[in-house]
Short mmCIF file of C-alpha atoms and ligand atoms in Angstrom, two decimals:
data_model
loop_
_atom_site.label_atom_id
_atom_site.label_comp_id
_atom_site.label_asym_id
_atom_site.label_seq_id
_atom_site.Cartn_x
_atom_site.Cartn_y
_atom_site.Cartn_z
CA MET A 116 6.68 3.69 28.82
CA ALA A 117 4.43 5.35 26.31
CA ALA A 118 4.50 8.03 23.64
CA ILE A 119 2.77 9.36 20.58
CA GLY A 120 4.58 7.67 17.71
CA THR A 121 3.51 9.89 14.82
CA PRO A 122 4.31 13.55 14.06
CA ILE A 123 2.32 16.17 15.91
CA GLY A 124 -0.39 17.69 13.74
CA GLU A 125 -3.59 16.66 12.07
CA GLY A 126 -2.72 13.41 10.36
CA GLY A 127 -5.01 10.78 8.88
CA ILE A 128 -4.15 8.58 11.82
CA GLY A 129 -1.94 8.93 14.85
CA ILE A 130 -0.37 6.17 16.88
CA VAL A 131 0.11 5.91 20.62
CA ARG A 132 2.71 3.32 21.52
CA VAL A 133 3.29 1.62 24.84
CA SER A 134 6.21 -0.72 25.51
CA GLY A 135 6.80 -2.79 28.63
CA PRO A 136 5.18 -5.27 31.00
CA LEU A 137 2.08 -3.11 31.60
CA ALA A 138 1.07 -3.00 27.94
CA GLU A 139 -1.48 -5.78 28.11
CA GLU A 140 -2.99 -4.61 31.38
CA ILE A 141 -3.41 -1.10 30.01
CA ALA A 142 -5.13 -2.45 26.90
CA ALA A 143 -7.55 -4.44 29.03
CA LYS A 144 -8.47 -1.34 31.05
CA ILE A 145 -8.93 1.32 28.39
CA PHE A 146 -9.89 -0.65 25.28
CA GLU A 147 -13.25 -2.17 24.51
CA PRO A 148 -13.13 -4.37 21.40
CA LYS A 149 -16.26 -4.36 19.23
CA ASN A 150 -16.49 -8.12 19.50
CA PRO A 151 -15.57 -8.92 23.09
CA VAL A 152 -12.76 -11.43 23.56
CA SER A 153 -11.45 -13.02 26.72
CA ARG A 154 -7.85 -12.26 25.81
CA LEU A 155 -6.28 -10.29 22.96
CA SER A 156 -4.28 -12.40 20.53
CA SER A 157 -0.78 -11.20 19.79
CA HIS A 158 0.02 -9.32 16.57
CA ARG A 159 -3.64 -8.95 15.59
CA LEU A 160 -5.53 -5.82 14.74
CA TYR A 161 -8.65 -5.19 16.82
CA TYR A 162 -11.35 -2.64 16.10
CA GLY A 163 -13.01 -1.02 19.09
CA LYS A 164 -13.09 2.04 21.28
CA ILE A 165 -10.98 3.72 23.89
CA LYS A 166 -13.09 4.76 26.82
CA ASN A 167 -12.82 7.34 29.52
CA LEU A 168 -12.16 5.57 32.78
CA GLU A 169 -14.28 7.90 34.93
CA ASP A 170 -17.56 7.84 33.05
CA GLY A 171 -17.05 5.14 30.42
CA SER A 172 -17.61 7.64 27.57
CA MET A 173 -15.83 7.09 24.28
CA VAL A 174 -12.57 8.93 23.56
CA ASP A 175 -12.01 7.58 20.04
CA GLU A 176 -12.68 4.65 17.76
CA VAL A 177 -9.39 2.91 17.23
CA LEU A 178 -7.53 -0.03 15.77
CA LEU A 179 -5.41 -1.64 18.44
CA THR A 180 -2.62 -4.18 18.28
CA LEU A 181 -1.00 -5.96 21.17
CA MET A 182 2.36 -7.50 20.33
CA ARG A 183 3.63 -9.86 22.98
CA LYS A 184 7.34 -10.24 23.45
CA PRO A 185 9.80 -11.32 22.20
CA LYS A 186 8.94 -10.71 18.53
CA THR A 187 8.62 -6.95 18.85
CA TYR A 188 10.73 -3.87 18.17
CA THR A 189 11.86 -3.54 21.78
CA ARG A 190 11.57 -7.26 22.64
CA GLU A 191 9.06 -6.17 25.28
CA ASP A 192 5.27 -6.29 25.03
CA ILE A 193 4.13 -3.47 22.78
CA LEU A 194 0.72 -1.92 22.47
CA GLU A 195 -0.07 0.24 19.46
CA ILE A 196 -3.25 2.26 19.31
CA ASN A 197 -4.14 3.74 15.91
CA CYS A 198 -6.34 6.74 16.64
CA HIS A 199 -8.13 9.15 14.35
CA GLY A 200 -5.33 11.65 14.54
CA GLY A 201 -5.88 15.10 15.95
CA ILE A 202 -3.54 16.06 18.70
CA LEU A 203 -6.22 16.32 21.40
CA VAL A 204 -7.41 12.75 20.87
CA LEU A 205 -3.85 11.44 20.83
CA GLN A 206 -2.99 13.31 23.96
CA LYS A 207 -6.10 12.05 25.70
CA VAL A 208 -5.27 8.43 24.81
CA LEU A 209 -1.67 8.93 25.89
CA GLU A 210 -2.90 10.39 29.18
CA LEU A 211 -5.06 7.34 29.79
CA THR A 212 -2.08 5.03 29.36
CA LEU A 213 -0.08 7.20 31.75
CA LYS A 214 -2.87 7.07 34.29
CA GLU A 215 -2.75 3.29 34.10
CA GLY A 216 0.88 3.29 35.07
CA ALA A 217 2.89 3.93 31.89
CA ARG A 218 5.68 6.47 31.99
CA LEU A 219 6.25 9.05 29.27
CA ALA A 220 9.01 7.82 26.94
CA GLU A 221 12.18 9.78 26.43
CA PRO A 222 13.33 10.64 22.91
CA GLY A 223 14.58 7.50 21.20
CA GLU A 224 13.69 5.29 24.13
CA PHE A 225 11.91 2.67 22.03
CA THR A 226 14.97 2.26 19.84
CA ARG A 227 17.28 2.41 22.86
CA ARG A 228 15.40 -0.50 24.36
CA ALA A 229 15.66 -2.38 21.10
CA PHE A 230 19.41 -1.81 21.32
CA LEU A 231 19.71 -2.72 25.00
CA SER A 232 17.67 -5.88 24.52
CA GLY A 233 20.17 -6.89 21.82
CA ARG A 234 17.64 -6.83 18.99
CA ILE A 235 19.70 -4.30 17.03
CA ASP A 236 23.28 -3.06 17.29
CA LEU A 237 24.18 0.57 17.74
CA THR A 238 24.82 1.27 14.05
CA GLN A 239 21.35 -0.06 13.30
CA ALA A 240 19.85 2.22 15.94
CA GLU A 241 21.62 5.16 14.34
CA ALA A 242 20.30 4.07 10.96
CA VAL A 243 16.78 4.59 12.31
CA VAL A 244 17.57 8.29 12.75
CA ASP A 245 19.08 8.45 9.30
CA ILE A 246 16.09 6.80 7.69
CA VAL A 247 13.75 9.29 9.30
CA ARG A 248 15.93 12.15 8.11
CA SER A 249 16.83 10.82 4.64
CA LYS A 250 16.46 13.47 2.01
CA THR A 251 16.86 11.43 -1.14
CA LYS A 252 16.13 7.83 -2.11
CA ARG A 253 19.82 7.07 -2.31
CA ALA A 254 20.47 8.40 1.17
CA LEU A 255 17.57 6.23 2.29
CA SER A 256 18.99 3.13 0.65
CA LEU A 257 22.30 3.69 2.43
CA ALA A 258 20.58 4.06 5.77
CA THR A 259 18.56 0.94 5.06
CA GLN A 260 21.73 -1.04 4.39
CA GLN A 261 23.00 0.10 7.74
CA LEU A 262 19.75 -0.99 9.34
CA LYS A 263 20.35 -4.45 7.91
CA GLY A 264 23.54 -4.52 9.94
CA GLN A 265 26.21 -4.13 7.26
CA ILE A 266 28.53 -2.03 9.40
CA TYR A 267 28.04 -4.42 12.25
CA GLU A 268 29.04 -7.36 10.05
CA GLU A 269 32.14 -5.61 8.77
CA ILE A 270 33.30 -4.55 12.24
CA ARG A 271 32.68 -8.03 13.60
CA ASN A 272 34.74 -9.55 10.81
CA ILE A 273 37.63 -7.23 11.47
CA GLN A 274 37.41 -7.86 15.20
CA GLU A 275 37.71 -11.59 14.53
CA ARG A 276 40.91 -10.98 12.61
CA ILE A 277 42.29 -8.85 15.42
CA ILE A 278 41.44 -11.54 17.92
CA TYR A 279 43.41 -13.99 15.79
CA ILE A 280 46.44 -11.69 16.06
CA LEU A 281 45.86 -11.25 19.76
CA SER A 282 45.79 -15.02 20.26
CA HIS A 283 49.26 -15.24 18.71
CA LEU A 284 50.53 -12.58 21.06
CA GLU A 285 49.00 -14.30 24.04
CA ALA A 286 50.58 -17.55 23.06
CA ALA A 287 53.90 -15.75 22.97
CA ILE A 288 53.20 -14.27 26.40
CA ASP A 289 52.17 -17.62 27.89
CA PHE A 290 54.96 -19.61 26.35
CA PRO A 291 57.90 -17.23 26.21
CA ASP A 292 60.36 -20.06 25.63
CA GLU A 293 58.65 -21.55 22.58
CA ASP A 294 60.46 -18.93 20.62
CA ILE A 295 59.90 -16.99 17.50
CA ASP A 296 57.58 -19.31 15.55
CA ILE A 297 54.46 -18.26 17.35
CA LEU A 298 55.31 -14.68 16.86
CA ASN A 299 56.65 -14.15 13.42
CA PRO A 300 56.71 -10.36 13.31
CA THR A 301 56.96 -10.03 9.54
CA SER A 302 54.00 -12.20 8.70
CA LEU A 303 52.01 -10.82 11.60
CA THR A 304 52.55 -7.20 10.65
CA SER A 305 51.72 -7.78 7.01
CA HIS A 306 48.64 -9.71 8.03
CA MET A 307 47.65 -6.80 10.24
CA GLU A 308 48.16 -4.28 7.49
CA ARG A 309 46.29 -6.26 4.84
CA GLU A 310 43.46 -7.80 6.80
CA VAL A 311 42.79 -5.16 9.42
CA ILE A 312 44.27 -1.73 8.82
CA GLN A 313 43.43 -1.50 5.10
CA PRO A 314 39.77 -2.47 5.50
CA LEU A 315 39.44 0.02 8.34
CA LYS A 316 40.96 2.73 6.18
CA ALA A 317 38.49 1.85 3.44
CA MET A 318 35.67 2.40 5.94
CA ILE A 319 36.96 5.88 6.60
CA ALA A 320 37.14 6.59 2.88
CA HIS A 321 33.44 5.75 2.75
CA TYR A 322 32.78 8.28 5.43
CA GLU A 323 33.08 11.38 3.27
CA LYS A 324 30.74 9.84 0.74
CA GLY A 325 28.26 8.99 3.40
CA ARG A 326 28.44 12.38 5.01
CA ILE A 327 27.32 13.92 1.74
CA TYR A 328 24.37 11.59 1.42
CA ARG A 329 23.45 12.17 5.01
CA GLU A 330 23.87 15.92 5.32
CA GLY A 331 23.86 17.13 1.73
CA ILE A 332 26.36 19.35 -0.03
CA SER A 333 26.00 22.94 1.05
CA THR A 334 25.75 25.15 -1.96
CA ILE A 335 25.34 28.90 -1.81
CA ILE A 336 24.04 31.37 -4.41
CA ILE A 337 25.83 34.67 -4.15
CA GLY A 338 26.08 37.79 -6.25
CA LYS A 339 25.22 41.45 -6.36
CA PRO A 340 21.70 42.58 -5.49
CA ASN A 341 19.05 41.95 -8.15
CA VAL A 342 21.00 39.55 -10.38
CA GLY A 343 18.32 36.87 -9.95
CA LYS A 344 19.54 34.72 -7.05
CA SER A 345 16.11 34.20 -5.51
CA SER A 346 14.65 33.51 -8.96
CA LEU A 347 17.20 30.71 -9.37
CA LEU A 348 16.36 29.21 -5.97
CA ASN A 349 12.72 29.18 -6.99
CA VAL A 350 13.27 27.47 -10.35
CA LEU A 351 15.55 24.88 -8.77
CA LEU A 352 12.91 24.14 -6.15
CA LYS A 353 10.07 24.42 -8.66
CA GLU A 354 8.15 26.56 -6.19
CA ASN A 355 7.96 30.21 -5.23
CA ARG A 356 9.90 29.87 -2.04
CA ALA A 357 11.74 33.21 -1.99
CA ILE A 358 10.35 36.66 -2.69
CA VAL A 359 11.42 38.03 -6.06
CA THR A 360 11.06 41.73 -6.88
CA PRO A 361 12.75 44.19 -9.25
CA ILE A 362 13.96 46.11 -6.20
CA PRO A 363 17.62 45.47 -5.32
CA GLY A 364 18.04 44.27 -1.73
CA THR A 365 14.89 42.12 -1.59
CA THR A 366 16.39 39.12 0.18
CA ARG A 367 17.77 39.68 3.67
CA ASP A 368 17.75 36.38 5.50
CA VAL A 369 19.46 33.25 4.25
CA ILE A 370 16.88 30.88 2.82
CA GLU A 371 17.90 27.25 2.64
CA GLU A 372 16.20 24.28 1.03
CA PHE A 373 17.19 20.85 -0.20
CA ILE A 374 17.05 19.73 -3.79
CA ASN A 375 17.81 16.32 -5.16
CA ILE A 376 20.39 16.11 -7.93
CA LYS A 377 20.69 12.52 -9.18
CA GLY A 378 20.20 11.17 -5.70
CA ILE A 379 22.56 13.58 -3.97
CA PRO A 380 20.92 15.91 -1.48
CA VAL A 381 22.07 19.43 -2.24
CA LYS A 382 21.38 22.17 0.28
CA ILE A 383 20.80 25.37 -1.69
CA MET A 384 21.10 28.70 0.11
CA ASP A 385 19.77 31.96 -1.28
CA THR A 386 21.36 35.01 0.27
CA ALA A 387 21.19 38.79 0.36
CA GLY A 388 22.88 40.50 -2.58
CA ILE A 389 26.38 41.54 -1.60
CA GLY A 390 27.30 45.15 -2.29
CA PRO A 391 27.24 48.55 -0.56
CA PRO A 392 24.20 48.27 1.79
CA LYS A 393 21.48 50.90 1.76
CA ASP A 394 20.42 50.40 5.38
CA ASP A 395 21.17 48.44 8.54
CA ILE A 396 18.85 45.59 7.62
CA GLU A 397 20.59 45.01 4.32
CA ALA A 398 23.95 45.23 6.08
CA ALA A 399 22.84 42.57 8.54
CA GLY A 400 21.69 40.40 5.62
CA ILE A 401 25.05 40.75 3.91
CA GLU A 402 26.82 39.76 7.08
CA ARG A 403 24.73 36.59 7.24
CA ALA A 404 25.44 35.84 3.61
CA ARG A 405 29.19 36.15 4.22
CA GLU A 406 29.01 33.92 7.27
CA ARG A 407 27.39 31.14 5.22
CA LEU A 408 29.72 31.76 2.32
CA SER A 409 32.71 30.93 4.45
CA LYS A 410 31.29 27.47 5.21
CA ALA A 411 29.75 26.62 1.85
CA GLU A 412 31.22 23.75 -0.16
CA ILE A 413 30.10 24.87 -3.61
CA ILE A 414 29.57 28.47 -4.68
CA LEU A 415 27.17 29.54 -7.37
CA PHE A 416 28.51 32.96 -8.27
CA MET A 417 25.85 34.78 -10.22
CA VAL A 418 26.02 37.83 -12.42
CA GLY A 419 23.23 39.53 -14.37
CA VAL A 420 24.47 39.75 -17.94
CA SER A 421 22.18 42.59 -18.98
CA ASP A 422 23.90 45.11 -16.75
CA GLY A 423 27.47 44.10 -17.46
CA LEU A 424 29.93 43.73 -14.59
CA ASP A 425 31.15 46.39 -12.20
CA GLU A 426 33.76 46.57 -9.47
CA SER A 427 31.52 44.98 -6.80
CA ASP A 428 31.09 41.87 -8.98
CA PHE A 429 34.84 41.54 -9.35
CA GLU A 430 35.47 42.22 -5.69
CA LEU A 431 33.11 39.45 -4.67
CA TYR A 432 34.54 37.09 -7.25
CA ARG A 433 38.04 37.64 -5.92
CA GLU A 434 36.79 36.67 -2.47
CA VAL A 435 35.62 33.26 -3.66
CA ASN A 436 37.67 32.31 -6.69
CA ASP A 437 39.93 29.91 -4.81
CA LYS A 438 36.93 27.77 -3.83
CA PRO A 439 34.83 25.42 -5.98
CA VAL A 440 32.94 28.09 -7.93
CA ILE A 441 30.45 27.77 -10.75
CA VAL A 442 29.93 31.07 -12.55
CA ILE A 443 26.31 31.64 -13.54
CA LEU A 444 25.46 34.14 -16.25
CA ASN A 445 21.80 34.94 -15.63
CA LYS A 446 19.27 36.93 -17.66
CA MET A 447 20.62 35.47 -20.91
CA ASP A 448 17.19 36.19 -22.38
CA LEU A 449 18.05 39.88 -22.40
CA VAL A 450 21.25 39.77 -24.46
CA SER A 451 22.52 37.81 -27.41
CA GLU A 452 25.59 35.64 -27.10
CA ASN A 453 27.45 37.76 -29.66
CA SER A 454 27.05 41.00 -27.77
CA LEU A 455 27.66 39.58 -24.30
CA PRO A 456 28.88 42.54 -22.21
CA ILE A 457 30.91 40.24 -19.94
CA PRO A 458 34.68 39.72 -20.08
CA LEU A 459 34.58 35.93 -19.81
CA GLU A 460 38.36 35.71 -19.48
CA ALA A 461 37.94 37.11 -15.97
CA PHE A 462 36.51 33.71 -15.03
CA SER A 463 39.07 31.54 -16.77
CA GLY A 464 39.42 28.06 -15.41
CA LYS A 465 35.89 28.07 -13.95
CA ARG A 466 32.80 26.33 -15.18
CA ILE A 467 30.49 28.94 -16.71
CA VAL A 468 26.78 28.28 -17.15
CA ARG A 469 24.33 30.46 -19.06
CA ILE A 470 20.77 30.53 -17.80
CA SER A 471 17.59 32.51 -17.64
CA ALA A 472 16.05 31.95 -14.24
CA LEU A 473 12.99 33.90 -15.31
CA HIS A 474 12.31 31.68 -18.31
CA ASN A 475 13.58 28.45 -16.76
CA GLN A 476 16.27 28.04 -19.40
CA GLY A 477 19.59 26.31 -18.86
CA ILE A 478 18.52 24.95 -15.47
CA ASP A 479 18.96 21.26 -16.35
CA GLY A 480 22.44 22.10 -17.61
CA LEU A 481 23.19 23.85 -14.33
CA ARG A 482 22.02 20.83 -12.34
CA GLU A 483 24.32 18.66 -14.43
CA ILE A 484 27.28 20.98 -13.76
CA ILE A 485 26.55 21.02 -10.03
CA PHE A 486 26.50 17.23 -10.10
CA LYS A 487 29.79 17.07 -11.98
CA THR A 488 31.39 19.46 -9.52
CA ILE A 489 30.32 17.34 -6.58
CA VAL A 490 31.38 14.09 -8.20
CA LYS A 491 34.68 15.39 -9.48
CA ASP A 492 35.73 17.07 -6.28
CA ARG A 493 34.40 14.78 -3.64
CA ILE A 494 32.90 11.46 -4.52
CA ASP A 495 32.73 8.94 -7.24
CA SER A 496 29.18 8.06 -8.01
CA THR A 497 29.29 4.41 -7.02
CA ILE A 498 27.24 3.61 -3.99
CA PRO A 499 29.22 2.09 -1.14
CA LEU A 500 27.63 -0.79 0.66
CA PHE A 501 27.65 1.08 3.89
CA VAL A 502 28.90 4.37 5.21
CA PRO A 503 30.04 5.20 8.69
CA ASN A 504 28.95 8.39 10.44
CA THR A 505 31.23 10.79 12.32
CA ARG A 506 31.04 8.80 15.51
CA HIS A 507 31.99 5.58 13.73
CA LYS A 508 34.77 7.35 11.91
CA MET A 509 36.32 8.69 15.10
CA ALA A 510 36.24 5.30 16.78
CA VAL A 511 37.71 3.60 13.71
CA GLU A 512 40.47 6.21 13.58
CA LYS A 513 41.36 5.50 17.19
CA ALA A 514 41.41 1.78 16.41
CA ILE A 515 43.75 2.35 13.47
CA HIS A 516 46.00 4.45 15.67
CA SER A 517 46.30 1.66 18.24
CA LEU A 518 46.92 -0.91 15.53
CA VAL A 519 49.66 1.15 13.92
CA GLN A 520 51.28 1.48 17.31
CA ALA A 521 51.04 -2.28 17.82
CA LYS A 522 52.55 -2.85 14.38
CA GLU A 523 55.50 -0.63 15.22
CA GLY A 524 55.89 -2.46 18.50
CA LEU A 525 56.05 -5.77 16.62
CA THR A 526 58.75 -4.59 14.25
CA GLN A 527 60.75 -3.20 17.15
CA ALA A 528 60.29 -6.48 19.01
CA ILE A 529 59.07 -4.86 22.22
CA SER A 530 57.48 -7.13 24.76
CA PRO A 531 54.31 -8.89 23.60
CA GLU A 532 52.47 -7.74 26.74
CA LEU A 533 52.73 -4.12 25.65
CA ILE A 534 51.69 -4.88 22.11
CA ALA A 535 48.69 -6.81 23.40
CA VAL A 536 47.57 -3.69 25.26
CA ASP A 537 47.39 -1.74 22.00
CA ILE A 538 45.65 -4.56 20.21
CA GLN A 539 43.10 -4.83 22.98
CA ALA A 540 42.55 -1.07 22.77
CA SER A 541 41.80 -1.36 19.06
CA LEU A 542 39.20 -4.03 19.80
CA ASP A 543 37.58 -1.76 22.35
CA HIS A 544 37.46 1.16 19.93
CA LEU A 545 35.77 -1.01 17.34
CA GLY A 546 33.40 -2.23 20.03
CA GLU A 547 32.34 1.38 20.51
CA VAL A 548 31.13 1.51 16.93
CA ILE A 549 28.67 -1.33 17.33
CA GLY A 550 27.73 -0.53 20.88
CA VAL A 551 29.54 -3.25 22.80
CA THR A 552 31.88 -0.92 24.66
CA THR A 553 30.06 2.38 24.18
CA PRO A 554 30.02 4.63 27.23
CA ASP A 555 26.62 5.75 28.57
CA ASP A 556 27.04 9.42 27.76
CA VAL A 557 27.67 8.58 24.12
CA LEU A 558 24.51 6.47 24.10
CA ASP A 559 22.62 9.39 25.63
CA ARG A 560 23.82 11.65 22.88
CA ILE A 561 22.87 9.24 20.14
CA PHE A 562 19.40 8.50 21.38
CA SER A 563 18.59 12.11 22.22
CA GLN A 564 18.58 12.81 18.48
CA PHE A 565 15.48 10.73 18.06
CA CYS A 566 11.97 12.07 18.37
CA ILE A 567 9.84 10.82 21.21
CA GLY A 568 7.99 7.72 20.12
CA LYS A 569 10.80 6.30 18.01
N1 GTP B 787 14.78 39.14 -17.79
C1 GTP B 787 15.11 38.43 -16.73
N2 GTP B 787 14.85 38.88 -15.51
C2 GTP B 787 15.18 38.13 -14.45
C3 GTP B 787 15.84 36.90 -14.60
N3 GTP B 787 16.05 36.39 -13.37
C4 GTP B 787 15.55 37.28 -12.49
N4 GTP B 787 15.03 38.34 -13.13
C5 GTP B 787 14.38 39.51 -12.56
O1 GTP B 787 15.33 40.26 -11.83
C6 GTP B 787 14.74 40.85 -10.69
C7 GTP B 787 15.49 40.45 -9.43
O2 GTP B 787 15.33 39.06 -9.23
P1 GTP B 787 15.61 38.38 -7.82
O3 GTP B 787 15.51 36.93 -8.04
O4 GTP B 787 14.77 39.00 -6.78
O5 GTP B 787 17.11 38.82 -7.63
P2 GTP B 787 18.04 38.63 -6.32
O6 GTP B 787 19.41 38.43 -6.81
O7 GTP B 787 17.47 37.61 -5.43
O8 GTP B 787 17.92 40.06 -5.68
P3 GTP B 787 18.23 40.49 -4.14
O9 GTP B 787 17.52 39.55 -3.26
O10 GTP B 787 17.70 41.84 -4.08
O11 GTP B 787 19.70 40.46 -3.99
C8 GTP B 787 13.29 40.38 -10.69
O12 GTP B 787 12.49 41.38 -11.27
C9 GTP B 787 13.33 39.16 -11.56
O13 GTP B 787 12.09 38.88 -12.19
C10 GTP B 787 16.12 36.44 -15.91
O14 GTP B 787 16.67 35.36 -16.14
N5 GTP B 787 15.74 37.25 -16.94
MG1 MG B 788 16.85 37.69 -3.54
#
């Protein structure tokens, strides 16, 4: 199978990758090394050209590597052709490999093969997606830990402990007359709780942390038209992403971008000013803003201090004040603190930040407050060794459920056969996490998130 392994576009170089038994044969047909060799050595870079099979003309000058199995990503033979980039050249080279018998790879197929060949476990395969998508260095370091197999190790350890419990049960099943010693319910249940259930619960606690690093915290800027929402987005991003004008109702669509606050990816959304709409377009924009508002995790409620507050500010504030809100007083350059025309007591209990988006003042303070809000409400700032994703979390939850059931069974002294069924189920659920007992459709879903060529 073959694919273009680099993003589509004009890059400095682009890579066509082929994996499978035909790799070497394809290289021999389409590649002409500058210094002819009888046979390509493995894991070496060769300079030469890719030629058109019909007329022998040159398609591109390339650097080519043949990696013979088993020391490769997929544990199959892999051919990598570094071309000069340019989508036409890459496509032409890819076409040549297809003509010589390769098949176009499906999304994630390289990594799927690495998984199926046993080179990596499923959590490591998923880490590949996370690494590609990482938005901050810290998110990347978490994904890299996962790639090293940390989750795999932890799950394996816990499975070992469950197997130990299971062996006790089986002994009790096989030798029913040997009596209670094999199956001491009190010590077995406390062992289960301490060595198995607690560590699994700790994994789930890591999940929320990890989700934030993976997906970012969704943070929305809302307020009346013209208070300076788009100006704030732009200063946070340090680029002129959104249109800013003195005309109220400038922004209509939701604009979203990621910023990095101390390693936490924060998704910032700029929205249409909320108030009585002047036309249908503005009304549609407001509807979109409200839709996002309902799902946002942190709300930056902005007012323009120069104009004072009116009923539509208060109305909007009432809509959001039971959520994590940071009140932003913008345009502080226009008024002095002493003559602030804002009744601050209306926002009692909320964090209030004074800024001037236009003059880039108070922005570092705002970033700090956003960080504090995230850390206080959701995560402590220590980095866990590994973090499960939603799929892992669901499987671990099922495992815990089975284990709790088994524990109850033990205390109620029901027959060991029935308890063993629950214990076995917990092992299977944990097997799903690392890909030992994962059904095919789940695998399909995981690998379809990859780009072709990964
Ligand atoms: N003096 C001053 N003007 C500002 C400040 N922030 C924004 N403005 C001005 O206020 C006007 C509106 O700014 P925008 O950022 O477009 O406001 P908005 O809230 O996105 O407006 P809509 O998209 O229409 O809802 C522009 O003329 C900005 O230059 C500020 O801190 N001080
Ligand atoms: Mg705007």
